[in-house]
Coordinates of C-alpha atoms and ligand atoms in Angstrom, one line a residue:
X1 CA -42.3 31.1 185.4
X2 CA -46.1 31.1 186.2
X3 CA -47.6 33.9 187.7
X4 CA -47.9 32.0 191.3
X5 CA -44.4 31.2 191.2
X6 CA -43.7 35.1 190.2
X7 CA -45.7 36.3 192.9
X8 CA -44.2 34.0 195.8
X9 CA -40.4 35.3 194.3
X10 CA -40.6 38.5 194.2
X11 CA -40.2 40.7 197.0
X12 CA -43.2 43.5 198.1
X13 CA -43.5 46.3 200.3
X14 CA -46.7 46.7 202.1
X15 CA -47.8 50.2 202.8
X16 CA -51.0 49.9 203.8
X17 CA -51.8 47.6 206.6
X18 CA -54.0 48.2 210.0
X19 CA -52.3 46.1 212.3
X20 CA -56.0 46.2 214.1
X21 CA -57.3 44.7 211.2
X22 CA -54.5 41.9 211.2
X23 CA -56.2 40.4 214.4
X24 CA -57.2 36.8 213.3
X25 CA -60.7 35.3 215.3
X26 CA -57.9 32.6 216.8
X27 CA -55.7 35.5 218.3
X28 CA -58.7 37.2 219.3
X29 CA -60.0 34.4 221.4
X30 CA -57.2 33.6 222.9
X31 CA -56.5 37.3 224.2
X32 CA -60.0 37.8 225.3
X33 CA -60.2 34.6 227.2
X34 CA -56.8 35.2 229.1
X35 CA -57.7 39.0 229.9
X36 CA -61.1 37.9 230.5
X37 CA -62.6 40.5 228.4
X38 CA -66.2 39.1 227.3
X39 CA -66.6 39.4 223.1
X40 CA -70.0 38.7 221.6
X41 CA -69.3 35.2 220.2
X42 CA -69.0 31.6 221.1
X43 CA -66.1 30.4 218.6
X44 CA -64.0 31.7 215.8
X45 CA -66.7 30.2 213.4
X46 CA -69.1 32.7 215.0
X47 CA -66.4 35.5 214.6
X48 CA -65.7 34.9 210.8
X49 CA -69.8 34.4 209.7
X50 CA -69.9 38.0 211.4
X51 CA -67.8 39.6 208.8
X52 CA -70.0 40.0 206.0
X53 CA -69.8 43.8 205.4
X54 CA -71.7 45.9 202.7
X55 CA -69.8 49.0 203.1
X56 CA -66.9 50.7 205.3
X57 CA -69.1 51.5 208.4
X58 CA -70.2 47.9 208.7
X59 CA -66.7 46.6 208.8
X60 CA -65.6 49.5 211.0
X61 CA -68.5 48.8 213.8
X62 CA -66.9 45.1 214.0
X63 CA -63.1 46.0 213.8
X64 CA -63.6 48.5 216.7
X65 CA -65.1 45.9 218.6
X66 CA -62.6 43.3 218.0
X67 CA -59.7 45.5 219.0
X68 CA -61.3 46.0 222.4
X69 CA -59.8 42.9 224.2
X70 CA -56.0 44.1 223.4
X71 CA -55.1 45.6 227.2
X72 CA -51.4 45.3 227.4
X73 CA -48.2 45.5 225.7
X74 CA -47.7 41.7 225.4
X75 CA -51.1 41.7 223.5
X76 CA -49.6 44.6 220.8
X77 CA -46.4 42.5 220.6
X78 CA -48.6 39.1 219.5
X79 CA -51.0 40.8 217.4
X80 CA -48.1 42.6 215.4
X81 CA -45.8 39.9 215.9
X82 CA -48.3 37.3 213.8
X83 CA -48.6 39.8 210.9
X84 CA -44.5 39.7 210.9
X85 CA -44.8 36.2 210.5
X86 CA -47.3 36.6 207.5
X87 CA -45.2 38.9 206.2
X88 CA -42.0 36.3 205.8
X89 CA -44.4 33.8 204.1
X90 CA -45.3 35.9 201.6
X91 CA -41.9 37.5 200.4
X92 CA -42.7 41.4 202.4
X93 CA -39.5 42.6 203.1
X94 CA -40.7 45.9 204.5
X95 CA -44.0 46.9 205.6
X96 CA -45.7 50.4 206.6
X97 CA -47.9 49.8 209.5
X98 CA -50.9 51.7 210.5
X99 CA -52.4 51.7 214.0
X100 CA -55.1 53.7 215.6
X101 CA -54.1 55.4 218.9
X102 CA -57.5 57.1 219.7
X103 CA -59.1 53.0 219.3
X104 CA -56.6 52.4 222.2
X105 CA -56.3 55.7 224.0
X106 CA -59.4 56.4 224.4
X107 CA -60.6 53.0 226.2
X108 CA -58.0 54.1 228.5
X109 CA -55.1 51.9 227.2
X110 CA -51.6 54.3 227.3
X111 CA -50.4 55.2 224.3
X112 CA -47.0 54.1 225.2
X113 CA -48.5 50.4 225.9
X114 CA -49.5 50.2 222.3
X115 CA -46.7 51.4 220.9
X116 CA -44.0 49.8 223.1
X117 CA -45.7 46.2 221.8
X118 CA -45.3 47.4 218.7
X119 CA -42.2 48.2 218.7
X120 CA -40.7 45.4 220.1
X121 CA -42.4 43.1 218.0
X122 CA -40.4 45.0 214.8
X123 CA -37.5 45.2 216.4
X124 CA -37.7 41.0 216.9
X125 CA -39.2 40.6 212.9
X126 CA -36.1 42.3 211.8
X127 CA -34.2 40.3 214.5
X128 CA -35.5 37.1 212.9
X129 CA -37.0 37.5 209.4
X130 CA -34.7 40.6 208.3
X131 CA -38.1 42.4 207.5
X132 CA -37.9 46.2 207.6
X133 CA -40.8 48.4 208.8
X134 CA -42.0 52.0 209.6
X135 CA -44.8 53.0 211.6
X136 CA -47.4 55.4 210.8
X137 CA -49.8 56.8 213.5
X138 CA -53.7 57.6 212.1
X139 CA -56.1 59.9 213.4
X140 CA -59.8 58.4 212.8
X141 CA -61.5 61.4 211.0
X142 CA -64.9 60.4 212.6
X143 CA -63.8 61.8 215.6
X144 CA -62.8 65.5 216.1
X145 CA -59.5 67.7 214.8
X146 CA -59.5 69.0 218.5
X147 CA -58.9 65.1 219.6
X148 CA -56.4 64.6 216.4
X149 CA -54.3 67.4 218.0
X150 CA -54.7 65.5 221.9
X151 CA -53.4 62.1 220.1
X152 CA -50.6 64.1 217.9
X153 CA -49.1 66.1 221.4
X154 CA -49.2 62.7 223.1
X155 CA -47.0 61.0 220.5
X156 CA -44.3 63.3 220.4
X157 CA -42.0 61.1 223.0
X158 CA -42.1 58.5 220.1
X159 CA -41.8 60.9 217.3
X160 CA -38.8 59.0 216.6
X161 CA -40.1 55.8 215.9
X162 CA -43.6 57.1 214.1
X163 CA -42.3 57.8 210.4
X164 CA -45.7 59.9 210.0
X165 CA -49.5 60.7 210.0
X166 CA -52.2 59.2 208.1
X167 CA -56.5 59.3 208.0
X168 CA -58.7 56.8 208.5
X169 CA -61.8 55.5 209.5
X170 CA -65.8 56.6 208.3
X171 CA -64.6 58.6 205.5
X172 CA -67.9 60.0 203.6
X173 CA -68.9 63.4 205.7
X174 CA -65.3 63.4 207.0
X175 CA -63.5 65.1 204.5
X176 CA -59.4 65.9 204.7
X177 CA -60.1 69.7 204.8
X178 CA -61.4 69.0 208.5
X179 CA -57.8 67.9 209.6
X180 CA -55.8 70.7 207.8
X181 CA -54.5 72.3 211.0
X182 CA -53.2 69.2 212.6
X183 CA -51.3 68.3 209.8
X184 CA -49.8 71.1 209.1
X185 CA -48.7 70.6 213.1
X186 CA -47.7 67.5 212.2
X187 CA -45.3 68.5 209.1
X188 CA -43.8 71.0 211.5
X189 CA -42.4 68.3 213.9
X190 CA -41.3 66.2 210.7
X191 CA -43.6 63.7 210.7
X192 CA -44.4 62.6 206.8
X193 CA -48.3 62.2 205.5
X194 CA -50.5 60.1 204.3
X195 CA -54.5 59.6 204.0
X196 CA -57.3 57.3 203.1
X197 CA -58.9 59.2 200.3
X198 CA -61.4 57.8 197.6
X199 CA -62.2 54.4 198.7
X200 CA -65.6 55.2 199.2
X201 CA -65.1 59.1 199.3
X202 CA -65.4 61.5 196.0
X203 CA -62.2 62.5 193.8
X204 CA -62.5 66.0 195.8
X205 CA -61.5 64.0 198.9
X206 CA -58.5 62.8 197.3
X207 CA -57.6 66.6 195.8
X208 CA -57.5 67.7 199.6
X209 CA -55.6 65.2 200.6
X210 CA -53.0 66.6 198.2
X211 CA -53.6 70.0 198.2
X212 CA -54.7 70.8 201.9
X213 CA -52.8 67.9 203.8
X214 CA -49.9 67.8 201.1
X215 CA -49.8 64.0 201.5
X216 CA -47.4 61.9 199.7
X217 CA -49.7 59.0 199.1
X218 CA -53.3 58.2 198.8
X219 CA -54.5 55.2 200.8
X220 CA -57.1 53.8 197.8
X221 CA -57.6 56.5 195.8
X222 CA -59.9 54.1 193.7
X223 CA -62.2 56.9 192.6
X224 CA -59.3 59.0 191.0
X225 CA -60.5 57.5 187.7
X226 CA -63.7 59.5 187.7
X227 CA -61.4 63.1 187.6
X228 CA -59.3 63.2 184.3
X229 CA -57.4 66.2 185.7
X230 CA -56.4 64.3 188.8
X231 CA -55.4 61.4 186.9
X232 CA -53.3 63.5 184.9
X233 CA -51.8 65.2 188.3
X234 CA -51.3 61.6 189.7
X235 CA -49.4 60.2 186.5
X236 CA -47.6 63.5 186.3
X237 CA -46.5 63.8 189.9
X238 CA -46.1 59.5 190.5
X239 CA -48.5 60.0 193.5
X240 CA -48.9 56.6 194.6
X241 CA -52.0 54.5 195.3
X242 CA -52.3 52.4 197.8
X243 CA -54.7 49.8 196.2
X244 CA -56.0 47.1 198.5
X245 CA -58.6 45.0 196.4
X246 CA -59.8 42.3 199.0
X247 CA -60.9 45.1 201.0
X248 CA -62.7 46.9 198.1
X249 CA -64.4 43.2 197.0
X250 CA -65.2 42.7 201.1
X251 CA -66.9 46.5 201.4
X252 CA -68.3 46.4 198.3
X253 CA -66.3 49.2 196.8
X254 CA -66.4 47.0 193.5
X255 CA -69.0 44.4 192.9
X256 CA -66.7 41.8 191.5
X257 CA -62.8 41.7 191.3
X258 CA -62.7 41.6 187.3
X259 CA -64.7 44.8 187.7
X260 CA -61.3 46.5 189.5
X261 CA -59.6 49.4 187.8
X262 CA -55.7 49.0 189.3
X263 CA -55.0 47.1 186.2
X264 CA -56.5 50.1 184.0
X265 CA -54.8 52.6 186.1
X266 CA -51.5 50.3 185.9
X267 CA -51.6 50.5 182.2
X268 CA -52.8 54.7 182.3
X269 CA -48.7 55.2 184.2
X270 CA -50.4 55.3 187.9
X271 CA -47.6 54.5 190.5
X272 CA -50.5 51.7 191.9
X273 CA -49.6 49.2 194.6
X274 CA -51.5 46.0 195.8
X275 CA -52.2 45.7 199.8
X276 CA -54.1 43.7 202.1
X277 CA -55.0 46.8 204.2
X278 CA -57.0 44.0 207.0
X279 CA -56.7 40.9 205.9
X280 CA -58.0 39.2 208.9
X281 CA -61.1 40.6 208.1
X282 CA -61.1 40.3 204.0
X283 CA -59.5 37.2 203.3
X284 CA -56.4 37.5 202.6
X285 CA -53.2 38.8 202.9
X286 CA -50.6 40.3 200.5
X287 CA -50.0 37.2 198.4
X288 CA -53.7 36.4 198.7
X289 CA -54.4 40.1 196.9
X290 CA -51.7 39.7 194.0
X291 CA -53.0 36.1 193.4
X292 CA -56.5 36.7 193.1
X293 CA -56.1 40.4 191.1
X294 CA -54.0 39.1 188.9
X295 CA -56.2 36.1 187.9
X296 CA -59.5 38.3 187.8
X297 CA -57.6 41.0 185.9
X298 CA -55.6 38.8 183.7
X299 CA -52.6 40.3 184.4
X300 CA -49.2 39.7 183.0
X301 CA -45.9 38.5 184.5
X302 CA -44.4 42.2 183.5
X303 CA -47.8 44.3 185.8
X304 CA -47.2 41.8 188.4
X305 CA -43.4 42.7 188.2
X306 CA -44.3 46.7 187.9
X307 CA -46.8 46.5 190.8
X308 CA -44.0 45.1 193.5
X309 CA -41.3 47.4 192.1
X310 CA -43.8 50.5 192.4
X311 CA -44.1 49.4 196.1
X312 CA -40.4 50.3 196.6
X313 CA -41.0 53.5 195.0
X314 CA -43.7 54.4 196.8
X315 CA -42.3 53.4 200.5
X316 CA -40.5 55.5 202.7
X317 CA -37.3 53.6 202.7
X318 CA -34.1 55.4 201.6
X319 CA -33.0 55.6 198.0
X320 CA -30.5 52.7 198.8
X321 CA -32.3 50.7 199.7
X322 CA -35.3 51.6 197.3
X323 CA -32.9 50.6 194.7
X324 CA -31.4 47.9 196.1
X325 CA -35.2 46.2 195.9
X326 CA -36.1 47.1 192.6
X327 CA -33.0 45.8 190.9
X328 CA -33.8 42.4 192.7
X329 CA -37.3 42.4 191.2
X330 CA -35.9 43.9 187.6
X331 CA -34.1 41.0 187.9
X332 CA -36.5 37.9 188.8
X333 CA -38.2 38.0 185.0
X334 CA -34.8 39.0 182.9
Ligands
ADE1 N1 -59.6 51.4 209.1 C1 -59.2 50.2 208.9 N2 -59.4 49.8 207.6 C2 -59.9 50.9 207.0 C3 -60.3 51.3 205.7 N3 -60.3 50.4 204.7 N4 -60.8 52.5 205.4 C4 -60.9 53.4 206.4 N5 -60.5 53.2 207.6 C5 -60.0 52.0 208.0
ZN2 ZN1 -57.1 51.2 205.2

């Protein structure tokens, strides 16, 4: 077996997805045009020579503003519902979406709009594809803990179908320690955590994560190499990462892909896992990021294996089923 035939066969987890940044410049079009929402270009080739980034905040600017034109539930169901269908190309058999209430919220679109589309778009991918999924709310650190606390009282009719909490957005000046309270909050009414720490943020970003917002996985976590006492907490403990190298190529996080440590901390006993985190925006989604990091790293049929079976391990799905996914992919190469 060759590694593209590996990589279609085996099955993957995704846990680190913005379904924001899953909005394709086709999508996007068509949604502004039919709620006549006016976006800044004349055609999707205009959209896609806009996304040339050079860090997180010039990706961020441009994401915010392309997930101004979604309005109603039917335009959450569509957006989510095209990732689903991504998703069943590539062999993801559960995913762990991200969305951004406040992005929503705060242009005045209900929280219940957004996550109703959702919602029903999963419940129809599961329907049709048998893909599983969780949802996991994010506050955007840029904005205040006071606002984090609005968004986590208004999702607590939904607490049911939120599995938990994570951080995102402009993450340099924005450290976890500023969210402490709210996610302590959040433990209380059972939701599970997670945070971007150490994409472009130091390794003392990522030891707050852990230690102030006890946090069962760090979204990137790229810059744990730097900290040889973190690595050694992280190997120790199987805290996984969520690696998503498009995005780190796309925001310059790492010059060039064969410049990418996953494979290094693959090999080191880190619990690392490949995403697409917004592949609309970076080129690519999961398949895409497994192809092209294991051709720059020169990886092997058995890390490819290792990286997929580490998504189970690191997902929130129950040990059944956990184990059910892992023996599959033991399986594939034996
Ligand atoms: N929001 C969407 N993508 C993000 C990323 N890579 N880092 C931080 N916030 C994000
Ligand atoms: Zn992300």
């Amino acid at each position: 077996m060759n590694t593209l035939e590996l990589i279609k066969k085996l099955p993957k987890a995704e846990l680190h997805l913005h379904i924001e940044g899953s909005f394709e410049p086709e999508l996007m079009f068509e949604i502004a045009k039919r709620n006549s929402v006016e976006i800044p270009y004349k055609s999707v080739e205009e959209i896609k020579k806009a996304y040339n980034f050079h860090n997180l905040q010039s990706f961020l600017d441009i994401y915010y503003a392309g997930a101004s034109v979604l309005l109603y539930e039917q335009d959450f169901y569509d957006l989510t519902y095209a990732y689903l269908k991504k998703c069943h190309e590539d062999r993801v058999v559960h995913t762990e979406i991200f969305f951004d209430p406040q992005t929503h919220t705060d242009r005045g679109v209900d929280f219940e709009v957004v996550i109703n589309g959702i919602k029903k778009a999963l419940a129809d991918g599961e329907k049709e594809f048998g893909i599983t999924s969780h949802i996991i709310m994010c506050f955007l650190r840029h904005l205040s803990e006071e606002e984090a606390f609005k968004t986590l009282e208004e999702s607590l009719p939904f607490k049911d179908d939120i599995i938990g909490v994570g951080l995102d957005s402009s993450e340099v000046g924005h450290p976890p320690s500023k969210f402490k309270k709210v996610f302590e909050k959040a433990k209380e009414y059972g939701y599970q955590a997670v945070a971007h720490a150490g994409e472009e943020g130091p390794p003392e970003y990522i030891w707050e994560a852990l230690n102030l917002l006890a946090v069962k996985r760090i979204d990137h976590g790229v810059r744990s190499l730097e900290d040889d006492k973190l690595m050694d907490l992280i190997i120790k403990e199987r805290i996984p990462l969520t690696v998503c190298p498009l995005s780190n190529l796309k925001l310059c996080v790492v010059k060039d892909l064969k410049d990418h440590n996953l494979l290094e901390m693959l090999h080191q006993g880190v619990c690392v896992t490949i995403n697409s985190d917004d592949p609309a925006y970076f080129g690519g989604y999961m398949n895409q990021n497994f192809i092209e990091t294991a051709e720059a790293l020169s990886m092997s049929l058995e890390d490819i294996k290792k990286v997929a079976m580490n998504s189970f391990e690191a997902s929130f799905l129950k040990d059944e089923l956990k184990d059910k996914w892992i023996k599959e992919c033991q399986e594939i190469l034996s």
